[in-house]
C-alpha cells in the first residue's frame, strides 16, 4: 500500500499494539518517549512516535514487507 494508507490505516493499529505492550511496563508513548524509543527500537519508534507527520504525498511509498516483519517481531518481543 501507499505510505499515506500505511499512515492512516496500518499505523493506528501498530500504535495501539505498541501502547498495549508498553503499558505492561507502566509506560506510555506520549509521556515516556525516551524509554519507549529505547524499548521499541528505531524502526518501530519511527512509525509509532506521537509526532510522526502524515506523508505529504498520497502516493508516497508504503512499508516494505521485510520492514513490516521487523516491526511486528519487535512488537511481539516487547
PDB file of C-alpha atoms in Angstrom:
ATOM      1  CA  UNK A   1       0.000   0.000   0.000  1.00  0.00           C
ATOM      2  CA  UNK A   2       0.976   3.637  -0.180  1.00  0.00           C
ATOM      3  CA  UNK A   3       2.709   5.466   2.625  1.00  0.00           C
ATOM      4  CA  UNK A   4      -0.428   7.513   3.148  1.00  0.00           C
ATOM      5  CA  UNK A   5      -2.528   4.383   3.536  1.00  0.00           C
ATOM      6  CA  UNK A   6       0.050   2.841   5.873  1.00  0.00           C
ATOM      7  CA  UNK A   7      -0.017   6.013   7.965  1.00  0.00           C
ATOM      8  CA  UNK A   8      -3.781   6.307   8.179  1.00  0.00           C
ATOM      9  CA  UNK A   9      -4.804   2.632   8.300  1.00  0.00           C
ATOM     10  CA  UNK A  10      -1.909   0.450   9.468  1.00  0.00           C
ATOM     11  CA  UNK A  11      -0.118   2.863  11.796  1.00  0.00           C
ATOM     12  CA  UNK A  12      -3.078   3.292  14.198  1.00  0.00           C
ATOM     13  CA  UNK A  13      -3.208  -0.480  14.702  1.00  0.00           C
ATOM     14  CA  UNK A  14       0.539  -0.645  15.343  1.00  0.00           C
ATOM     15  CA  UNK A  15       0.336   2.309  17.726  1.00  0.00           C
ATOM     16  CA  UNK A  16      -2.399   0.513  19.656  1.00  0.00           C
ATOM     17  CA  UNK A  17      -0.255  -2.624  19.908  1.00  0.00           C
ATOM     18  CA  UNK A  18       2.814  -0.629  20.959  1.00  0.00           C
ATOM     19  CA  UNK A  19       0.804   1.222  23.610  1.00  0.00           C
ATOM     20  CA  UNK A  20      -0.560  -2.052  24.995  1.00  0.00           C
ATOM     21  CA  UNK A  21       2.922  -3.598  25.140  1.00  0.00           C
ATOM     22  CA  UNK A  22       4.399  -0.507  26.789  1.00  0.00           C
ATOM     23  CA  UNK A  23       1.514  -0.295  29.282  1.00  0.00           C
ATOM     24  CA  UNK A  24       2.624  -3.658  30.679  1.00  0.00           C
ATOM     25  CA  UNK A  25       5.726  -1.786  31.830  1.00  0.00           C
ATOM     26  CA  UNK A  26       3.800   1.244  33.053  1.00  0.00           C
ATOM     27  CA  UNK A  27       4.872   3.350  30.069  1.00  0.00           C
ATOM     28  CA  UNK A  28       3.032   5.472  27.512  1.00  0.00           C
ATOM     29  CA  UNK A  29       4.170   6.613  24.085  1.00  0.00           C
ATOM     30  CA  UNK A  30       3.252  10.243  24.674  1.00  0.00           C
ATOM     31  CA  UNK A  31       4.506  10.521  28.252  1.00  0.00           C
ATOM     32  CA  UNK A  32       7.588   8.263  28.281  1.00  0.00           C
ATOM     33  CA  UNK A  33       9.051   8.928  24.852  1.00  0.00           C
ATOM     34  CA  UNK A  34      12.704   8.258  25.696  1.00  0.00           C
ATOM     35  CA  UNK A  35      12.043   4.936  27.398  1.00  0.00           C
ATOM     36  CA  UNK A  36       9.561   3.915  24.706  1.00  0.00           C
ATOM     37  CA  UNK A  37      12.050   4.784  21.975  1.00  0.00           C
ATOM     38  CA  UNK A  38      14.743   2.708  23.660  1.00  0.00           C
ATOM     39  CA  UNK A  39      12.459  -0.315  24.142  1.00  0.00           C
ATOM     40  CA  UNK A  40      10.835  -0.189  20.713  1.00  0.00           C
ATOM     41  CA  UNK A  41      13.987   0.471  18.742  1.00  0.00           C
ATOM     42  CA  UNK A  42      14.468   2.977  15.942  1.00  0.00           C
ATOM     43  CA  UNK A  43      12.451   1.188  13.243  1.00  0.00           C
ATOM     44  CA  UNK A  44       9.302   0.785  15.351  1.00  0.00           C
ATOM     45  CA  UNK A  45       9.695   4.159  17.048  1.00  0.00           C
ATOM     46  CA  UNK A  46       9.867   5.935  13.710  1.00  0.00           C
ATOM     47  CA  UNK A  47       6.476   4.516  12.780  1.00  0.00           C
ATOM     48  CA  UNK A  48       4.586   4.840  16.076  1.00  0.00           C
ATOM     49  CA  UNK A  49       6.042   8.036  17.546  1.00  0.00           C
ATOM     50  CA  UNK A  50       3.317  10.509  18.506  1.00  0.00           C
ATOM     51  CA  UNK A  51       4.772  13.336  16.409  1.00  0.00           C
ATOM     52  CA  UNK A  52       5.094  11.359  13.167  1.00  0.00           C
ATOM     53  CA  UNK A  53       3.887  13.578  10.321  1.00  0.00           C
ATOM     54  CA  UNK A  54       1.402  12.432   7.720  1.00  0.00           C
ATOM     55  CA  UNK A  55       3.139  11.805   4.372  1.00  0.00           C
ATOM     56  CA  UNK A  56       2.858  14.854   2.139  1.00  0.00           C
ATOM     57  CA  UNK A  57       2.247  12.789  -0.981  1.00  0.00           C
ATOM     58  CA  UNK A  58      -0.678  10.373  -1.077  1.00  0.00           C
ATOM     59  CA  UNK A  59       1.351   8.105  -3.357  1.00  0.00           C
ATOM     60  CA  UNK A  60       4.450   8.019  -1.134  1.00  0.00           C
ATOM     61  CA  UNK A  61       5.975   4.534  -0.846  1.00  0.00           C
ATOM     62  CA  UNK A  62       4.490   2.239   1.780  1.00  0.00           C
ATOM     63  CA  UNK A  63       6.228  -0.049   4.253  1.00  0.00           C
ATOM     64  CA  UNK A  64       8.222  -2.817   2.573  1.00  0.00           C
ATOM     65  CA  UNK A  65       7.215  -6.314   3.740  1.00  0.00           C
ATOM     66  CA  UNK A  66      10.609  -7.051   5.342  1.00  0.00           C
ATOM     67  CA  UNK A  67      10.474  -3.845   7.340  1.00  0.00           C
ATOM     68  CA  UNK A  68       6.921  -4.600   8.454  1.00  0.00           C
ATOM     69  CA  UNK A  69       8.041  -8.079   9.545  1.00  0.00           C
ATOM     70  CA  UNK A  70      10.815  -6.489  11.664  1.00  0.00           C
ATOM     71  CA  UNK A  71       8.298  -4.106  13.201  1.00  0.00           C
ATOM     72  CA  UNK A  72       5.932  -6.931  14.095  1.00  0.00           C
ATOM     73  CA  UNK A  73       8.776  -9.046  15.508  1.00  0.00           C
ATOM     74  CA  UNK A  74       9.921  -6.149  17.688  1.00  0.00           C
ATOM     75  CA  UNK A  75       6.403  -5.551  18.987  1.00  0.00           C
ATOM     76  CA  UNK A  76       5.943  -9.237  19.764  1.00  0.00           C
ATOM     77  CA  UNK A  77       9.259  -9.331  21.627  1.00  0.00           C
ATOM     78  CA  UNK A  78       8.312  -6.405  23.870  1.00  0.00           C
TER      79      UNK A  78
END
